[in-house]
Coordinates of C-alpha atoms (C1' of nucleotides) in Angstrom, one line a residue:
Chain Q
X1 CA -37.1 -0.3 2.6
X2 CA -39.0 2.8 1.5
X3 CA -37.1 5.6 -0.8
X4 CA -35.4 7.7 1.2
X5 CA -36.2 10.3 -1.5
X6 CA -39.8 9.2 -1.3
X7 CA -39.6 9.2 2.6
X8 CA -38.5 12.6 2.4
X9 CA -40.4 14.3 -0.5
X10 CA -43.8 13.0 1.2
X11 CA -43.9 13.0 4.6
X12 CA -47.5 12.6 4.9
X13 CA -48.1 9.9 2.8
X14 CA -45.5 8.2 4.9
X15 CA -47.1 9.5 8.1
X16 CA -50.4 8.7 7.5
X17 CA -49.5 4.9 6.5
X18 CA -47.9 4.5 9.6
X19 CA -51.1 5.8 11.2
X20 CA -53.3 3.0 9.3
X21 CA -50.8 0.5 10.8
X22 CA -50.9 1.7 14.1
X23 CA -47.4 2.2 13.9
X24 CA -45.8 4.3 16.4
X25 CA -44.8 7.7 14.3
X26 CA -41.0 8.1 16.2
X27 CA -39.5 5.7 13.7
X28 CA -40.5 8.2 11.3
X29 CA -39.5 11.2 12.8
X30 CA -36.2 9.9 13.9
X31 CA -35.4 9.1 10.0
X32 CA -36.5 12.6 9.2
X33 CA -33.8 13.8 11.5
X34 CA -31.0 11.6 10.4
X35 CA -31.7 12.1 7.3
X36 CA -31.8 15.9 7.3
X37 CA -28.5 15.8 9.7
X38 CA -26.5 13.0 6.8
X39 CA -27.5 15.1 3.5
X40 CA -26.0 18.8 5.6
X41 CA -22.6 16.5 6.9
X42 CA -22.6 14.8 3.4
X43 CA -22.5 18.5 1.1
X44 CA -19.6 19.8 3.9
X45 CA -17.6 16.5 3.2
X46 CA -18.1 16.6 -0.6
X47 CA -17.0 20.2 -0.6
X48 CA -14.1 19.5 1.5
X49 CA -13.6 17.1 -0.6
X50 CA -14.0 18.5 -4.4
X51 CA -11.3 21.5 -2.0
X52 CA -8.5 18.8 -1.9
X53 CA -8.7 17.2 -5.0
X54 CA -8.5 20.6 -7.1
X55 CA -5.7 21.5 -5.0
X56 CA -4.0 18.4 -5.2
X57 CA -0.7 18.9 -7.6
X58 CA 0.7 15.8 -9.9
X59 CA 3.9 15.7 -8.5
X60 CA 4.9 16.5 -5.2
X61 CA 3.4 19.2 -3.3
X62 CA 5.7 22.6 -2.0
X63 CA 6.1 23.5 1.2
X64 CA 3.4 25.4 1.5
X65 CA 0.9 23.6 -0.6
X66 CA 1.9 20.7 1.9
X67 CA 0.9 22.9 4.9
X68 CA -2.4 23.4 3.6
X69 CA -3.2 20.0 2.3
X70 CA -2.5 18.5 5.6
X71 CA -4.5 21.5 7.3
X72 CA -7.2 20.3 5.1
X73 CA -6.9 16.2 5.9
X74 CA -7.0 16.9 9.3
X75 CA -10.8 18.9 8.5
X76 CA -11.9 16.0 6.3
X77 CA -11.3 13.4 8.4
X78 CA -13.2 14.4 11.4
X79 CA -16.2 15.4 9.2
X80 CA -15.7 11.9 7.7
X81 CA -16.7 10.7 11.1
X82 CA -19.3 12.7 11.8
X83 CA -20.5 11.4 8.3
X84 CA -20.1 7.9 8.8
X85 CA -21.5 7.9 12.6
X86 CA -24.7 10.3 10.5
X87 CA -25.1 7.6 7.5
X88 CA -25.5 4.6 10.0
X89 CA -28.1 6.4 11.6
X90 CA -30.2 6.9 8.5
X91 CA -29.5 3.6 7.6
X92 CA -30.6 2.0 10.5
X93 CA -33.5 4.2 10.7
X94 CA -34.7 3.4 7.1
X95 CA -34.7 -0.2 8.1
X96 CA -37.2 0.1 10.8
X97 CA -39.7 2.0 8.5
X98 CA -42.5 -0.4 7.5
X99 CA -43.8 -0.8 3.8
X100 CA -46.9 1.4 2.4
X101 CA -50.3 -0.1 2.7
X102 CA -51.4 0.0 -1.1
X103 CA -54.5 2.1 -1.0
X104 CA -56.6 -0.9 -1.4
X105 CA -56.5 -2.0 1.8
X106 CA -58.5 -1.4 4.0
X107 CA -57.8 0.1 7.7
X108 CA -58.0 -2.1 10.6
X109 CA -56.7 -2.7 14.0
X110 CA -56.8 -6.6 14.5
X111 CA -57.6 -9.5 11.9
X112 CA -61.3 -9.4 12.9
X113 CA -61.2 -6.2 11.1
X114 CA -60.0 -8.4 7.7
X115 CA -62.5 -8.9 4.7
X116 CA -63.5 -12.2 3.5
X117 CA -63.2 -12.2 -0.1
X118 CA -64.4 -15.7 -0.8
X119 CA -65.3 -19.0 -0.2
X120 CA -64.9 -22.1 -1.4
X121 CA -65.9 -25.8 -0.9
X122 CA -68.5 -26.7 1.9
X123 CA -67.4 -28.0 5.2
X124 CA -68.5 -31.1 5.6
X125 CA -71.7 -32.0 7.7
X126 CA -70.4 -34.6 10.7
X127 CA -72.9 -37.2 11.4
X128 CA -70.5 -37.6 14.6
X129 CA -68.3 -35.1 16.8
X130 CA -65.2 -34.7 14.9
X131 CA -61.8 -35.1 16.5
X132 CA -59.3 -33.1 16.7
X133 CA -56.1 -33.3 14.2
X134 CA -53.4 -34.1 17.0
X135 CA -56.0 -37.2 18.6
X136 CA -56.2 -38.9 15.2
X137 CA -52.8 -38.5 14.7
X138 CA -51.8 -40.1 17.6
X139 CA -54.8 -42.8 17.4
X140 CA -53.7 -43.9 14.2
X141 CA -49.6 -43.8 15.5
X142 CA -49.1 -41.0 12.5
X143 CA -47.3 -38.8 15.0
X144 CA -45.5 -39.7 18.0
X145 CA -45.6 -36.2 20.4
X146 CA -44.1 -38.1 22.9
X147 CA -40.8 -38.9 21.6
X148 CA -40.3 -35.2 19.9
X149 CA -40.5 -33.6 23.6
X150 CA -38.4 -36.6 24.4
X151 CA -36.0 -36.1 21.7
X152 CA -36.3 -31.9 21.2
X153 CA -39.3 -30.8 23.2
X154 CA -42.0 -28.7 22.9
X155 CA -43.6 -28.0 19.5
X156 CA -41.5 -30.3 17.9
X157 CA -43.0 -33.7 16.4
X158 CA -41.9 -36.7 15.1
X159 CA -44.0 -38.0 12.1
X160 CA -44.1 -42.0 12.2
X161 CA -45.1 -45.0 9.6
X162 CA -47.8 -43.4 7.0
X163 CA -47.8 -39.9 8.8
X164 CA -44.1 -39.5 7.6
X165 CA -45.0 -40.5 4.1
X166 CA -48.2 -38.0 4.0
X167 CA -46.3 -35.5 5.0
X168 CA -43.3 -36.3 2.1
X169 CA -46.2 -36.8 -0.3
X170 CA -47.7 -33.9 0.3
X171 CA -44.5 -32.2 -0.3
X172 CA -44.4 -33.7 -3.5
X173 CA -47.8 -33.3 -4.4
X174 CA -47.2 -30.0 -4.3
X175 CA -43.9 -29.4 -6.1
X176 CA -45.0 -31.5 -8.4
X177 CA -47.8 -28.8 -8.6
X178 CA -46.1 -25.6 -9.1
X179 CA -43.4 -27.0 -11.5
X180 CA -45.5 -28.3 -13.9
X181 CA -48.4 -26.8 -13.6
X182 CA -47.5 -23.1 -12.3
X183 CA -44.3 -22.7 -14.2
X184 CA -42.2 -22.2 -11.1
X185 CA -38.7 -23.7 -11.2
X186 CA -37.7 -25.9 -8.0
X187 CA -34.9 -24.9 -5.7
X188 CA -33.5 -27.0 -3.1
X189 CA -31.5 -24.3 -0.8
X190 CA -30.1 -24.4 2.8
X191 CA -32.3 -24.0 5.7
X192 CA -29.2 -22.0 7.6
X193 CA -29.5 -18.0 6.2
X194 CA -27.1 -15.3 6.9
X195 CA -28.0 -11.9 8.8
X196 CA -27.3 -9.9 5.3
X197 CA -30.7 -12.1 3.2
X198 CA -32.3 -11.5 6.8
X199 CA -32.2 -8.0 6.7
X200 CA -33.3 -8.1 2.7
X201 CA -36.3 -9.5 3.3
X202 CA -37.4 -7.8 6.1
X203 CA -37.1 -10.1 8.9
X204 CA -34.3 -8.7 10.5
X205 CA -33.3 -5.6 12.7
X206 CA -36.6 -5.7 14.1
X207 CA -38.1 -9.1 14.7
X208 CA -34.8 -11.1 16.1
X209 CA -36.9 -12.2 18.5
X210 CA -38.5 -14.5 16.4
X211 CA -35.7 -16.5 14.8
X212 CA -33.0 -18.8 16.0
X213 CA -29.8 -18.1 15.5
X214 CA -26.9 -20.4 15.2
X215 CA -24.4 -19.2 18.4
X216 CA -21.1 -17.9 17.5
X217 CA -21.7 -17.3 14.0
X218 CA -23.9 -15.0 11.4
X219 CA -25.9 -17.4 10.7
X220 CA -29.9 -18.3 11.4
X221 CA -31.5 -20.9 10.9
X222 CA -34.8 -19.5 8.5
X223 CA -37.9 -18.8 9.5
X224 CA -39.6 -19.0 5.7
X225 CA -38.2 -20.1 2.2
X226 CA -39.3 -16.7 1.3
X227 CA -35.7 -15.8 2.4
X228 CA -33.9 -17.8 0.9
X229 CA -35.6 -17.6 -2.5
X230 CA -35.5 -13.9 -2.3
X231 CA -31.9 -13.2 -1.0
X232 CA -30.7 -15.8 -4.4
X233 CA -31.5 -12.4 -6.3
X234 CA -30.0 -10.4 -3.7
X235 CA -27.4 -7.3 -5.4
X236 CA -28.1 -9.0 -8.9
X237 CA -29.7 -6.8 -12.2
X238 CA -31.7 -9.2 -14.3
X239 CA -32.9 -8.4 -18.0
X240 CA -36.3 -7.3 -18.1
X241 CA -37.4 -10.5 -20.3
X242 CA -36.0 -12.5 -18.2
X243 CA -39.3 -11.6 -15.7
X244 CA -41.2 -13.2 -14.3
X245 CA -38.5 -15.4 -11.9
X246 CA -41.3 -18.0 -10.5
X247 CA -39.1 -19.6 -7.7
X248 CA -40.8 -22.7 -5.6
X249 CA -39.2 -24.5 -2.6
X250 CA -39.8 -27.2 -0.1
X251 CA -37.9 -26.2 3.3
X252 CA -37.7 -27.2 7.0
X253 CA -39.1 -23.6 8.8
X254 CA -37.7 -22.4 12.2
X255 CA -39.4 -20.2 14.3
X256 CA -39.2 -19.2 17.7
X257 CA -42.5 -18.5 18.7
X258 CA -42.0 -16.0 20.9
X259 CA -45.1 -14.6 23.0
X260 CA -47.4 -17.3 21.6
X261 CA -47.6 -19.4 25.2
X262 CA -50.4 -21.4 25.3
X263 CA -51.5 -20.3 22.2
X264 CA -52.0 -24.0 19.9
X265 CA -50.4 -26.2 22.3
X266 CA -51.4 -29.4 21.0
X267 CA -50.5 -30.6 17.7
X268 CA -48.8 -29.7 14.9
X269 CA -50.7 -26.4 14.0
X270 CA -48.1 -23.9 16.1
X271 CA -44.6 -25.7 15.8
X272 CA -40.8 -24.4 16.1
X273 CA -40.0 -26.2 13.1
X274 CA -42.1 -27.6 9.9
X275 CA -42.2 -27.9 6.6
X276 CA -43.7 -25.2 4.1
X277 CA -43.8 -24.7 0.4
X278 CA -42.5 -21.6 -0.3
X279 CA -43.8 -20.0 -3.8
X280 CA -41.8 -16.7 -4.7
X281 CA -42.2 -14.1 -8.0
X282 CA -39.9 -11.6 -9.3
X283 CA -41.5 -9.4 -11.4
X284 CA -42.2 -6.1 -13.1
X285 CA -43.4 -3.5 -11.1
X286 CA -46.4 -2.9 -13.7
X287 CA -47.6 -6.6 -13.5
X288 CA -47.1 -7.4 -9.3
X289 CA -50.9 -7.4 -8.4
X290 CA -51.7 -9.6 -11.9
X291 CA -48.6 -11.6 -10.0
X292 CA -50.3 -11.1 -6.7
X293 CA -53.5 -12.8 -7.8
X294 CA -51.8 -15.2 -10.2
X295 CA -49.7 -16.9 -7.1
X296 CA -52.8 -16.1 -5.0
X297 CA -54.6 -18.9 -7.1
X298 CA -51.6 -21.4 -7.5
X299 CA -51.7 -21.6 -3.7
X300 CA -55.5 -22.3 -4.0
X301 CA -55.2 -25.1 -6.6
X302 CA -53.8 -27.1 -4.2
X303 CA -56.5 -26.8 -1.4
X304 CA -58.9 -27.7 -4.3
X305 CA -57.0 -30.5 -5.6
X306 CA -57.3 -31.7 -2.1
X307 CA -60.8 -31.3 -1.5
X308 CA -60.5 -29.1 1.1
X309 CA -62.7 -26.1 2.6
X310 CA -61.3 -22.9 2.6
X311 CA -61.6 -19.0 2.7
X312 CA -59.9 -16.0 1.4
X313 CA -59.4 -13.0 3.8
X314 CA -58.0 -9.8 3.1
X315 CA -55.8 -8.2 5.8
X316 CA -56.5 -5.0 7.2
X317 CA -53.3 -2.7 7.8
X318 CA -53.4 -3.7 11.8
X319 CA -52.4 -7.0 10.4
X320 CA -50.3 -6.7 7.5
X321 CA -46.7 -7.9 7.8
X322 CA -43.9 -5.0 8.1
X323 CA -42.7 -5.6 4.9
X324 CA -46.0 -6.6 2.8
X325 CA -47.7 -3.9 0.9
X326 CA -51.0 -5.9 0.3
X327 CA -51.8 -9.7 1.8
X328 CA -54.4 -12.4 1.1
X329 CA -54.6 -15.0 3.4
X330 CA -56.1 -18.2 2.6
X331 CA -57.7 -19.7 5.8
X332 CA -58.5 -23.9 5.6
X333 CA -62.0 -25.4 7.4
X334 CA -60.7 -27.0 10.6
X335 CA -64.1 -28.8 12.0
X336 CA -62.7 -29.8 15.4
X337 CA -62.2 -26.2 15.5
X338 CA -65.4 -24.7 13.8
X339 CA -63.2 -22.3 12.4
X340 CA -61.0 -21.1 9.5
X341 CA -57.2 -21.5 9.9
X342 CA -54.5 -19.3 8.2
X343 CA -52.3 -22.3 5.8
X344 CA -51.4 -19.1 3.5
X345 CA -50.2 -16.0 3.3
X346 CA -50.0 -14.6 -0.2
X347 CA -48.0 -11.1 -0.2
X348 CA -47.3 -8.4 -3.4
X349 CA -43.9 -6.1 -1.4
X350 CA -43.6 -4.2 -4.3
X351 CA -40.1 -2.4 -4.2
X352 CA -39.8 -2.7 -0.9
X353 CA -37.7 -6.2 -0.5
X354 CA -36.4 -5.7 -3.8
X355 CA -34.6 -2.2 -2.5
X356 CA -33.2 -3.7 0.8
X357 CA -31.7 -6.6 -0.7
X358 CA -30.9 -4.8 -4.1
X359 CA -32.7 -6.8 -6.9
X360 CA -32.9 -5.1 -10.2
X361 CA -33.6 -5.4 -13.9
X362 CA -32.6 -3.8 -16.6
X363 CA -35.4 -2.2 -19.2
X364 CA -35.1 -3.8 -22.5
X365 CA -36.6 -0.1 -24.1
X366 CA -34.5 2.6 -22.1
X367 CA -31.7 0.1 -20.8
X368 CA -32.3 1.7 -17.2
X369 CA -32.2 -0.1 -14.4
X370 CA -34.9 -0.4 -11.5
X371 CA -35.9 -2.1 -8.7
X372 CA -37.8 -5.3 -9.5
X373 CA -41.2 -5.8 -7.1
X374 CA -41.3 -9.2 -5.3
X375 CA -44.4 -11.2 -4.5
X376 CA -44.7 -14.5 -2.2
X377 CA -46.8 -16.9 -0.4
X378 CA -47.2 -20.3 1.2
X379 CA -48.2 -23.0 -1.4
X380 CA -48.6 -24.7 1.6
X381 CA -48.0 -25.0 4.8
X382 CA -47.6 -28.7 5.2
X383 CA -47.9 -29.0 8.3
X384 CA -51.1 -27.8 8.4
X385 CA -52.5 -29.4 5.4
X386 CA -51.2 -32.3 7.3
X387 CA -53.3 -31.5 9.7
X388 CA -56.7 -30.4 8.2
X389 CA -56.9 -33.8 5.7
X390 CA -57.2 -35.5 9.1
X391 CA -59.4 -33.4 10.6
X392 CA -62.1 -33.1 7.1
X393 CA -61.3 -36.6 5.8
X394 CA -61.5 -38.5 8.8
X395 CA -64.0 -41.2 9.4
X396 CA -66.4 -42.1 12.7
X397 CA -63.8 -44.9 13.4
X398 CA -61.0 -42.5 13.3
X399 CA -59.7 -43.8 10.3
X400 CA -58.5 -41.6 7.0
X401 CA -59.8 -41.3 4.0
X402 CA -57.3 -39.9 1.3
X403 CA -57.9 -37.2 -1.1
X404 CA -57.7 -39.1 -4.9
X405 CA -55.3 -36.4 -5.4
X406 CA -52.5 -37.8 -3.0
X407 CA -53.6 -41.5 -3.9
X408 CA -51.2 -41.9 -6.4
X409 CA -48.3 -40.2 -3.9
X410 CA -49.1 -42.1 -0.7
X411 CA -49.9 -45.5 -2.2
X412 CA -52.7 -45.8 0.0
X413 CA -56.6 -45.1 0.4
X414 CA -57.2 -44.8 3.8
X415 CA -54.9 -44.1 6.8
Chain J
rG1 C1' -8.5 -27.6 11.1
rG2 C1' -3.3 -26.6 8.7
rA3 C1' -0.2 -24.5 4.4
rG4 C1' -0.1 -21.6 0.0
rA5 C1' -2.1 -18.5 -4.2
rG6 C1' -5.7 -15.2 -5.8
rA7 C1' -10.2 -11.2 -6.2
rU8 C1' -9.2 -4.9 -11.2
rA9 C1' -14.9 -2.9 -15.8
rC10 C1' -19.5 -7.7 -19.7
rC11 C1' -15.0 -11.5 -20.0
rC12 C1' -9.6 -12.2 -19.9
rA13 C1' -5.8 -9.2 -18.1
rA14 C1' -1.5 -5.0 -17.1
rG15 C1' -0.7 -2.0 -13.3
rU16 C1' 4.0 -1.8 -6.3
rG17 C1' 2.6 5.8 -4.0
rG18 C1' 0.8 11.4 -7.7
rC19 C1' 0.9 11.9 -15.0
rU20 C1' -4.6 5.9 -13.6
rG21 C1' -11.3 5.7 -12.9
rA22 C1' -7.5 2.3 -15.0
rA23 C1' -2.8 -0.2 -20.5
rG24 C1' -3.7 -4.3 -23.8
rG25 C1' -6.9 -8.1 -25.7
rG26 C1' -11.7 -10.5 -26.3
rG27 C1' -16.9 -9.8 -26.7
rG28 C1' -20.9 -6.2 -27.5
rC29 C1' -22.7 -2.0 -30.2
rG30 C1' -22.2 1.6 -34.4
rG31 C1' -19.8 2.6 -39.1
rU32 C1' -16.5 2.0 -43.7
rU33 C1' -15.8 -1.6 -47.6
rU34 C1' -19.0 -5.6 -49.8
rG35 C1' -24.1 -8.7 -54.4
rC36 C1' -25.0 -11.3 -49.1
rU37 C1' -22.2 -13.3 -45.1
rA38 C1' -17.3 -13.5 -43.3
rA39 C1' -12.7 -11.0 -42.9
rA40 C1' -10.2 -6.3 -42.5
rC41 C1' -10.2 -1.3 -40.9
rC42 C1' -12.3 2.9 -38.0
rG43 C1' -15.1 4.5 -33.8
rU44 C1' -17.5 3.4 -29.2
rU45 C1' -18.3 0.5 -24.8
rA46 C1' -18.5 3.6 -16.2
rG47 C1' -22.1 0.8 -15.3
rU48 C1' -23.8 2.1 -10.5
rA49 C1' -24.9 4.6 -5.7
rG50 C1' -25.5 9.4 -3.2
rG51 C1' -25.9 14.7 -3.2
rG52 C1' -27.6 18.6 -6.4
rU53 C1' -31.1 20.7 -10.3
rU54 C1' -38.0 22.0 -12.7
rA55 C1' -34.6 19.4 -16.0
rA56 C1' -29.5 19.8 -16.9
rA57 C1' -24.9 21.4 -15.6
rC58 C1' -22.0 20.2 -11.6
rC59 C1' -20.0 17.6 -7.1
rU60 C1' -18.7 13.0 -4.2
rA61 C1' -17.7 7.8 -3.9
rG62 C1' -16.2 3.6 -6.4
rC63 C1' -10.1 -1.7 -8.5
rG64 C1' -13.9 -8.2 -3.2
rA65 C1' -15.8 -5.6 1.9
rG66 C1' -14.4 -2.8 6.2
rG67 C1' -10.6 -0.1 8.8
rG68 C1' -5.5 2.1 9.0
rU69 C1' -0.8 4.8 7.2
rU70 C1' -0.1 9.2 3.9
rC71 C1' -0.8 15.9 1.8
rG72 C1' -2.1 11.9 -1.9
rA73 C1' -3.7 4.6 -2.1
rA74 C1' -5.8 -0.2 -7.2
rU75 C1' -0.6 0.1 -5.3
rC76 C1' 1.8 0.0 1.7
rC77 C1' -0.4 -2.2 6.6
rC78 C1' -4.5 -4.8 9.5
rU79 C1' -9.2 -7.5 9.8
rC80 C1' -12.9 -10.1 7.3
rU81 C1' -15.5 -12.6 3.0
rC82 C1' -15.2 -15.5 -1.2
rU83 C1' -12.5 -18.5 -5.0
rC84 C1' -8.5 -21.9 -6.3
rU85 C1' -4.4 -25.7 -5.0
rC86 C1' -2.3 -29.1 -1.4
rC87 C1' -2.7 -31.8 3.5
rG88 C1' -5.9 -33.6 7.4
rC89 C1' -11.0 -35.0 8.7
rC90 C1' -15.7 -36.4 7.0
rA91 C1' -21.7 -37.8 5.0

RNA sequence: GGAGAGAUACCCAAGUGGCUGAAGGGGGCGGUUUGCUAAACCGUUAGUAGGGUUAAACCUAGCGAGGGUUCGAAUCCCUCUCUCUCCGCCA
């Protein structure tokens, strides 16, 4: 959530980030209005209000203070409702304003118009036609497609033999990673949210289509551990040296998918649910892009530990997420693809998360208390690590080599 | 799922309609005394959100959350959330 104050106070700078998102500009005039609408209702209440409690005696009222007093209840309460039914409107408002570009980044429409920052490792030269991620799998009876549409459907998979012990290495591999490597402490939390940690992090009023939700209840099943990790600060002040909070999870990931038909069909690289590493910073608003970069490179280790090809991109505004102020993605060689893939997203949201769910700290100098800024990313996608080992390690007989790296996890050399 | 008891400030806790934004204690902070520490004593401890202001002043809200009754609610009524105890069920 942007400052209402802020909102308010600079209309164009708020106007003209929409604009580099290509976000439609009535979201912004309709808080303008609410707002404007809630602050006149708001100073009628409070006056009404400050009225009644100077006239209010100690004991009990005469007569004909009680004829006025009542008079006045009557005037209060209606304004009360005009109030209420104004601050909801703001409020909802507020939520569907999107987070400021920082100025860094650069203007785009779509993610052909993001910036390659860097890249690392050199695909590997095939001396035959590589194949693709899901046909090794299957060769090699790693995952069984056939009995997760039988058992779920679509975009679900069923890991079997070795492929369900690379996938639970790689998890550990990688918490093993962050936790003694990165300094992140490990948190094991529920993969069901509520709509309240939805809200905080941005995922909710505007993209419900995208999640699941549990029928009957206020519950969801998450779409990222970023929630989850985020929201365990949610309406809490923390002591300044208590910052940085390095958080690091390994969860299940639900997501619906919606509008993507067709798109990544076959194997695991577009799924409803899979595993993810979630890597999540709370820090001081003066050191969130040091934080940005920091958690920016702990995601990287792990594609270099691995061996693996990769590139990082910029976004443009067109692509930022609503609620990210800045994004690196990280973008893994897939060669049955000749292309980069996305297995990161790496995000600084300054105060913006940090204000919708109410995460604070405390300044050790002045004893004031602010909103914290929040930085996360993917440290990684399993999945589709999963994924692009097979496709960059695999051998002309379809065989797997492993990365040294996971040797020591997986107990094995080749797949 | 059933029955009961709770939720008040940093912590414990009093408060059943106006004199309460809140007694009392603990803890924290400051001070007096002291060779130092401790003890004792004195003082202080509402933070926060919103409006307002150049900044203040000032105003409003706030006793788990949301509604209601009332001129007036921490206090009465309703709904919900969470915590605890017992029963049932259960990995």
């Amino acid at each position: 959530m942007l400052d209402p104050k802020f909102v308010r106070e600079n209309t164009d700078v708020v106007r003209e980030a929409l604009a580099r998102r290509h976000y439609p500009h009535h979201f912004l005039e309709s808080f303008l209005k609410a707002d404007s609408h809630w602050r006149v209702t708001t100073q009628e209440l409070d006056h009404l209000k400050n009225e009644r409690n100077r006239m209010t005696p100690n004991g009990k009222p005469t007569e004909d203070q009680l004829l006025v007093l009542k008079q006045l209840a009557e005037t209060i309460k209606q304004r009360q409702d005009s109030v209420n039914q104004a601050e909801d409107a703001v409020k909802n408002a507020a939520l569907f304003l999107p987070n400021i570009p920082d100025a860094s980044v650069v203007s785009g429409e779509t993610e052909s118009d993001n910036i390659e920052i860097k890249r690392v490792g050199e695909p590997r030269l095939f001396e035959f036609q590589p194949l693709a991620h899901d046909e090794l799998a299957t060769r090699r009876g790693l995952i069984d497609f056939e009995a997760a549409v039988k058992v779920t459907g679509a975009r679900f998979a069923l890991y079997r033999g070795s492929g369900a012990r690379l996938e639970r290495s790689l998890i550990n591999f990688m918490l093993d990673l962050h936790t003694q490597r990165h300094g992140y402490t490990e948190i094991l939390p529920s993969v069901i949210v509520n709509t309240a940690s939805l809200i905080g992090t941005g995922q909710l009023p505007k993209f419900e289509s995208d999640l699941f939700r549990i029928t009957d209840t206020d519950f969801w099943l998450s779409p990222t551990a970023e929630v989850q990790l985020t929201n365990s600060a949610r309406d809490t002040i923390v002591h300044e040296e208590q910052l940085p909070v390095r958080l690091t999870a390994h969860t299940s990931c639900f997501r619906k998918e919606a509008g993507s038909y067709g798109k990544d069909m076959a194997g695991i690289i577009r799924q409803h649910q899979f595993n993810k590493i979630e890597l999540v910073q709370m820090v001081n608003p003066t050191e969130s892009m040091t934080g940005l970069h920091e958690l920016l490179g702990h995601a990287e280790a792990v594609l270099v530990a691995l061996g693996l090809p990769y590139r990082v991109v910029q976004l443009c505004t067109g692509d930022l997420g609503f609620s990210a102020g800045i994004t690196y993605d990280i973008e893994v060689w897939f060669p049955s693809q000749g292309k980069y893939r996305e297995i990161s997203s790496c995000s600084n949201f300054f105060d913006f998360q940090a204000r919708r769910a109410m995460i604070r700290y405390r300044e050790k100098l002045t004893g004031k208390v602010n909103y914290l800024h929040t930085i996360n990313g993917s440290g990684l996608a399993v999945g589709r690590t999963f994924a692009a080992i097979l496709e960059n390690f695999q051998n002309e007989d379809g065989s797997i080599t492993v990365p040294p790296a996971l040797v020591p996890y997986l107990n094995l050399e080749q797949l």
